PDB file of C-alpha atoms in Angstrom:
ATOM      1  CA  UNK T   1      13.195  78.698  31.079  1.00 81.00           C
ATOM      2  CA  UNK T   2      11.640  77.395  27.858  1.00 86.00           C
ATOM      3  CA  UNK T   3       8.311  76.659  29.521  1.00 87.00           C
ATOM      4  CA  UNK T   4       8.228  80.133  31.093  1.00 90.00           C
ATOM      5  CA  UNK T   5       9.163  82.390  28.168  1.00 93.00           C
ATOM      6  CA  UNK T   6       8.398  80.284  25.093  1.00 94.00           C
ATOM      7  CA  UNK T   7      10.408  79.057  22.156  1.00 96.00           C
ATOM      8  CA  UNK T   8      11.020  82.329  20.303  1.00 96.00           C
ATOM      9  CA  UNK T   9      12.398  84.142  23.368  1.00 95.00           C
ATOM     10  CA  UNK T  10      14.391  81.101  24.503  1.00 97.00           C
ATOM     11  CA  UNK T  11      15.993  80.840  21.054  1.00 97.00           C
ATOM     12  CA  UNK T  12      16.887  84.547  21.037  1.00 97.00           C
ATOM     13  CA  UNK T  13      18.534  84.135  24.450  1.00 97.00           C
ATOM     14  CA  UNK T  14      20.378  80.986  23.374  1.00 97.00           C
ATOM     15  CA  UNK T  15      21.626  82.449  20.083  1.00 98.00           C
ATOM     16  CA  UNK T  16      22.936  85.533  21.867  1.00 98.00           C
ATOM     17  CA  UNK T  17      24.934  83.363  24.271  1.00 98.00           C
ATOM     18  CA  UNK T  18      26.104  81.058  21.478  1.00 98.00           C
ATOM     19  CA  UNK T  19      27.437  84.028  19.493  1.00 98.00           C
ATOM     20  CA  UNK T  20      29.306  85.364  22.519  1.00 98.00           C
ATOM     21  CA  UNK T  21      30.830  81.961  23.325  1.00 97.00           C
ATOM     22  CA  UNK T  22      31.685  80.886  19.772  1.00 97.00           C
ATOM     23  CA  UNK T  23      32.386  84.098  17.866  1.00 98.00           C
ATOM     24  CA  UNK T  24      29.902  82.922  15.207  1.00 98.00           C
ATOM     25  CA  UNK T  25      27.328  85.571  14.348  1.00 98.00           C
ATOM     26  CA  UNK T  26      23.702  84.496  14.527  1.00 98.00           C
ATOM     27  CA  UNK T  27      20.412  85.815  13.224  1.00 98.00           C
ATOM     28  CA  UNK T  28      16.945  84.719  14.365  1.00 98.00           C
ATOM     29  CA  UNK T  29      13.877  85.316  12.219  1.00 98.00           C
ATOM     30  CA  UNK T  30      10.433  84.300  13.461  1.00 97.00           C
ATOM     31  CA  UNK T  31       7.248  84.477  11.454  1.00 97.00           C
ATOM     32  CA  UNK T  32       4.888  85.698  12.642  1.00 96.00           C
ATOM     33  CA  UNK T  33       6.941  88.131  14.711  1.00 93.00           C
ATOM     34  CA  UNK T  34       4.730  87.383  17.739  1.00 93.00           C
ATOM     35  CA  UNK T  35       5.361  83.657  17.401  1.00 94.00           C
ATOM     36  CA  UNK T  36       2.724  81.628  19.303  1.00 93.00           C
ATOM     37  CA  UNK T  37       3.369  79.213  22.122  1.00 93.00           C
ATOM     38  CA  UNK T  38       3.459  75.531  21.193  1.00 93.00           C
ATOM     39  CA  UNK T  39       3.183  72.423  23.323  1.00 92.00           C
ATOM     40  CA  UNK T  40       6.184  72.047  25.637  1.00 93.00           C
ATOM     41  CA  UNK T  41       7.113  68.809  23.875  1.00 94.00           C
ATOM     42  CA  UNK T  42       7.281  70.547  20.489  1.00 94.00           C
ATOM     43  CA  UNK T  43       9.069  73.629  21.838  1.00 95.00           C
ATOM     44  CA  UNK T  44      11.644  71.390  23.529  1.00 95.00           C
ATOM     45  CA  UNK T  45      12.213  69.412  20.325  1.00 96.00           C
ATOM     46  CA  UNK T  46      12.808  72.566  18.265  1.00 97.00           C
ATOM     47  CA  UNK T  47      15.087  74.046  20.933  1.00 97.00           C
ATOM     48  CA  UNK T  48      17.184  70.844  21.133  1.00 96.00           C
ATOM     49  CA  UNK T  49      17.489  70.703  17.346  1.00 97.00           C
ATOM     50  CA  UNK T  50      18.793  74.274  17.293  1.00 97.00           C
ATOM     51  CA  UNK T  51      21.262  73.475  20.086  1.00 96.00           C
ATOM     52  CA  UNK T  52      22.594  70.416  18.266  1.00 95.00           C
ATOM     53  CA  UNK T  53      22.747  72.113  14.870  1.00 96.00           C
ATOM     54  CA  UNK T  54      24.663  75.084  16.301  1.00 97.00           C
ATOM     55  CA  UNK T  55      27.013  72.719  18.154  1.00 95.00           C
ATOM     56  CA  UNK T  56      27.735  70.984  14.835  1.00 93.00           C
ATOM     57  CA  UNK T  57      28.270  74.336  13.133  1.00 96.00           C
ATOM     58  CA  UNK T  58      30.747  75.339  15.848  1.00 97.00           C
ATOM     59  CA  UNK T  59      32.624  72.009  15.801  1.00 93.00           C
ATOM     60  CA  UNK T  60      32.705  71.245  12.089  1.00 92.00           C
ATOM     61  CA  UNK T  61      31.584  74.016   9.730  1.00 95.00           C
ATOM     62  CA  UNK T  62      34.227  76.721  10.149  1.00 96.00           C
ATOM     63  CA  UNK T  63      31.316  79.133   9.672  1.00 97.00           C
ATOM     64  CA  UNK T  64      31.246  82.850  10.328  1.00 98.00           C
ATOM     65  CA  UNK T  65      27.444  83.121  10.596  1.00 98.00           C
ATOM     66  CA  UNK T  66      24.358  81.004  11.255  1.00 98.00           C
ATOM     67  CA  UNK T  67      20.736  81.895  10.527  1.00 98.00           C
ATOM     68  CA  UNK T  68      17.752  80.393  12.335  1.00 98.00           C
ATOM     69  CA  UNK T  69      14.252  80.791  10.899  1.00 98.00           C
ATOM     70  CA  UNK T  70      11.145  79.647  12.744  1.00 98.00           C
ATOM     71  CA  UNK T  71       7.944  79.861  10.712  1.00 98.00           C
ATOM     72  CA  UNK T  72       4.336  78.996  11.509  1.00 96.00           C
ATOM     73  CA  UNK T  73       2.459  77.980   8.385  1.00 94.00           C
ATOM     74  CA  UNK T  74      -1.159  76.856   7.998  1.00 91.00           C
ATOM     75  CA  UNK T  75      -0.349  73.158   8.291  1.00 90.00           C
ATOM     76  CA  UNK T  76       3.074  73.021   9.939  1.00 96.00           C
ATOM     77  CA  UNK T  77       5.812  74.644  11.948  1.00 97.00           C
ATOM     78  CA  UNK T  78       9.071  74.928  10.032  1.00 98.00           C
ATOM     79  CA  UNK T  79      12.553  75.439  11.450  1.00 98.00           C
ATOM     80  CA  UNK T  80      15.474  76.211   9.171  1.00 98.00           C
ATOM     81  CA  UNK T  81      19.075  76.517  10.337  1.00 98.00           C
ATOM     82  CA  UNK T  82      21.652  77.625   7.776  1.00 98.00           C
ATOM     83  CA  UNK T  83      25.349  78.377   8.020  1.00 98.00           C
ATOM     84  CA  UNK T  84      28.001  79.767   5.689  1.00 98.00           C
ATOM     85  CA  UNK T  85      30.579  77.105   6.483  1.00 96.00           C
ATOM     86  CA  UNK T  86      32.293  74.390   4.471  1.00 94.00           C
ATOM     87  CA  UNK T  87      29.268  72.075   4.172  1.00 89.00           C
ATOM     88  CA  UNK T  88      28.954  68.349   4.826  1.00 84.00           C
ATOM     89  CA  UNK T  89      29.506  65.137   2.875  1.00 74.00           C
ATOM     90  CA  UNK T  90      27.007  63.513   0.505  1.00 74.00           C
ATOM     91  CA  UNK T  91      26.767  60.540   2.855  1.00 68.00           C
ATOM     92  CA  UNK T  92      25.810  62.737   5.787  1.00 73.00           C
ATOM     93  CA  UNK T  93      23.373  64.739   3.657  1.00 63.00           C
ATOM     94  CA  UNK T  94      21.629  61.475   2.772  1.00 63.00           C
ATOM     95  CA  UNK T  95      21.452  60.559   6.469  1.00 63.00           C
ATOM     96  CA  UNK T  96      23.012  57.207   5.546  1.00 59.00           C
ATOM     97  CA  UNK T  97      23.618  54.803   8.449  1.00 63.00           C
ATOM     98  CA  UNK T  98      27.157  55.080   9.698  1.00 62.00           C
ATOM     99  CA  UNK T  99      27.608  58.542   8.191  1.00 55.00           C
ATOM    100  CA  UNK T 100      25.811  60.545  10.879  1.00 62.00           C
ATOM    101  CA  UNK T 101      26.777  60.985  14.481  1.00 70.00           C
ATOM    102  CA  UNK T 102      24.728  60.752  17.624  1.00 73.00           C
ATOM    103  CA  UNK T 103      23.684  64.415  17.372  1.00 76.00           C
ATOM    104  CA  UNK T 104      22.091  64.242  13.927  1.00 82.00           C
ATOM    105  CA  UNK T 105      20.542  60.851  14.710  1.00 82.00           C
ATOM    106  CA  UNK T 106      19.070  62.295  17.906  1.00 86.00           C
ATOM    107  CA  UNK T 107      17.630  65.283  16.048  1.00 88.00           C
ATOM    108  CA  UNK T 108      16.041  63.035  13.429  1.00 90.00           C
ATOM    109  CA  UNK T 109      14.523  60.722  16.050  1.00 91.00           C
ATOM    110  CA  UNK T 110      13.165  63.584  18.163  1.00 92.00           C
ATOM    111  CA  UNK T 111      11.447  65.124  15.130  1.00 96.00           C
ATOM    112  CA  UNK T 112      10.141  61.763  13.872  1.00 95.00           C
ATOM    113  CA  UNK T 113       8.476  61.085  17.250  1.00 95.00           C
ATOM    114  CA  UNK T 114       6.386  64.230  16.689  1.00 95.00           C
ATOM    115  CA  UNK T 115       5.332  63.166  13.189  1.00 96.00           C
ATOM    116  CA  UNK T 116       7.798  65.557  11.596  1.00 97.00           C
ATOM    117  CA  UNK T 117      10.626  65.425   9.116  1.00 96.00           C
ATOM    118  CA  UNK T 118      14.277  66.483   9.177  1.00 94.00           C
ATOM    119  CA  UNK T 119      16.211  67.185   5.989  1.00 93.00           C
ATOM    120  CA  UNK T 120      19.834  68.190   5.412  1.00 91.00           C
ATOM    121  CA  UNK T 121      20.737  70.194   2.291  1.00 92.00           C
ATOM    122  CA  UNK T 122      23.710  71.954   0.731  1.00 91.00           C
ATOM    123  CA  UNK T 123      23.572  75.691   1.434  1.00 91.00           C
ATOM    124  CA  UNK T 124      26.128  76.789  -1.165  1.00 88.00           C
ATOM    125  CA  UNK T 125      28.019  77.655   0.958  1.00 94.00           C
ATOM    126  CA  UNK T 126      27.332  75.767   4.134  1.00 95.00           C
ATOM    127  CA  UNK T 127      24.591  73.446   5.238  1.00 95.00           C
ATOM    128  CA  UNK T 128      20.852  73.784   5.765  1.00 96.00           C
ATOM    129  CA  UNK T 129      18.938  71.807   8.381  1.00 96.00           C
ATOM    130  CA  UNK T 130      15.169  71.885   7.833  1.00 97.00           C
ATOM    131  CA  UNK T 131      12.626  70.534  10.270  1.00 97.00           C
ATOM    132  CA  UNK T 132       8.887  70.475   9.766  1.00 97.00           C
ATOM    133  CA  UNK T 133       6.331  69.326  12.317  1.00 96.00           C
ATOM    134  CA  UNK T 134       2.611  69.151  11.468  1.00 94.00           C
ATOM    135  CA  UNK T 135       0.566  71.917  13.072  1.00 83.00           C
ATOM    136  CA  UNK T 136      -1.923  69.532  14.703  1.00 67.00           C
ATOM    137  CA  UNK T 137       1.010  68.121  16.700  1.00 42.00           C
ATOM    138  CA  UNK T 138       2.163  71.632  17.552  1.00 43.00           C
ATOM    139  CA  UNK T 139      -1.059  72.797  19.220  1.00 45.00           C
ATOM    140  CA  UNK T 140      -0.855  75.878  21.450  1.00 47.00           C
ATOM    141  CA  UNK T 141      -0.854  75.403  25.194  1.00 47.00           C
ATOM    142  CA  UNK T 142      -4.271  75.409  26.759  1.00 46.00           C
ATOM    143  CA  UNK T 143      -4.861  77.074  30.126  1.00 44.00           C
ATOM    144  CA  UNK T 144      -5.457  73.635  31.652  1.00 43.00           C
ATOM    145  CA  UNK T 145      -1.911  72.590  30.596  1.00 45.00           C
ATOM    146  CA  UNK T 146      -0.188  75.431  32.443  1.00 44.00           C
ATOM    147  CA  UNK T 147       0.917  74.589  35.948  1.00 40.00           C
ATOM    148  CA  UNK T 148       1.649  77.218  38.539  1.00 43.00           C
ATOM    149  CA  UNK T 149       4.184  76.219  41.164  1.00 38.00           C
TER     150      UNK T 149
END
C-alpha cells in the first residue's frame, strides 16, 4: 500500500487504525500539506519508525494522545512523534547499550543506514522521537523507478 498511495496517506490510514485499536488519539500533521513522494526506501523507513514508536507508546507510555509530524525542509525530511505519556528513563533517552530494546535499536539502525539521525527527548509530559534524513537521500521517485504490474 505504501508504494501505491505514498507516505502521508499511508500514515493517515495507519494512525486511524491505531487509534481505533488502542484507544489512543492520534494527530497527523504534514508540511507541506501536499507532502511529496519520497524513495520507497525512505518512505518505508519513516513508516516503520512510526509503527514502532506507536507500538512503544501503546505498550509503555500510558498515553492518551500521540502526535505525528512529517516535515519537508530544504535540506532534510523530519519526522517527530510525541506522546503525552509517562516518559522514558534517562538511560533509554541516551540510547545507552542495554537500555534500549530491539524496537528502538531497529529504528536507529534503519535511520542510520539512510544517513539520518534518531533522537529521543523528554516531552514534558511524554516522550519525543525525532528522525531526520538528509533530503538528497530522500529524492522523489522518478518515472523510471515506478513499476506497473
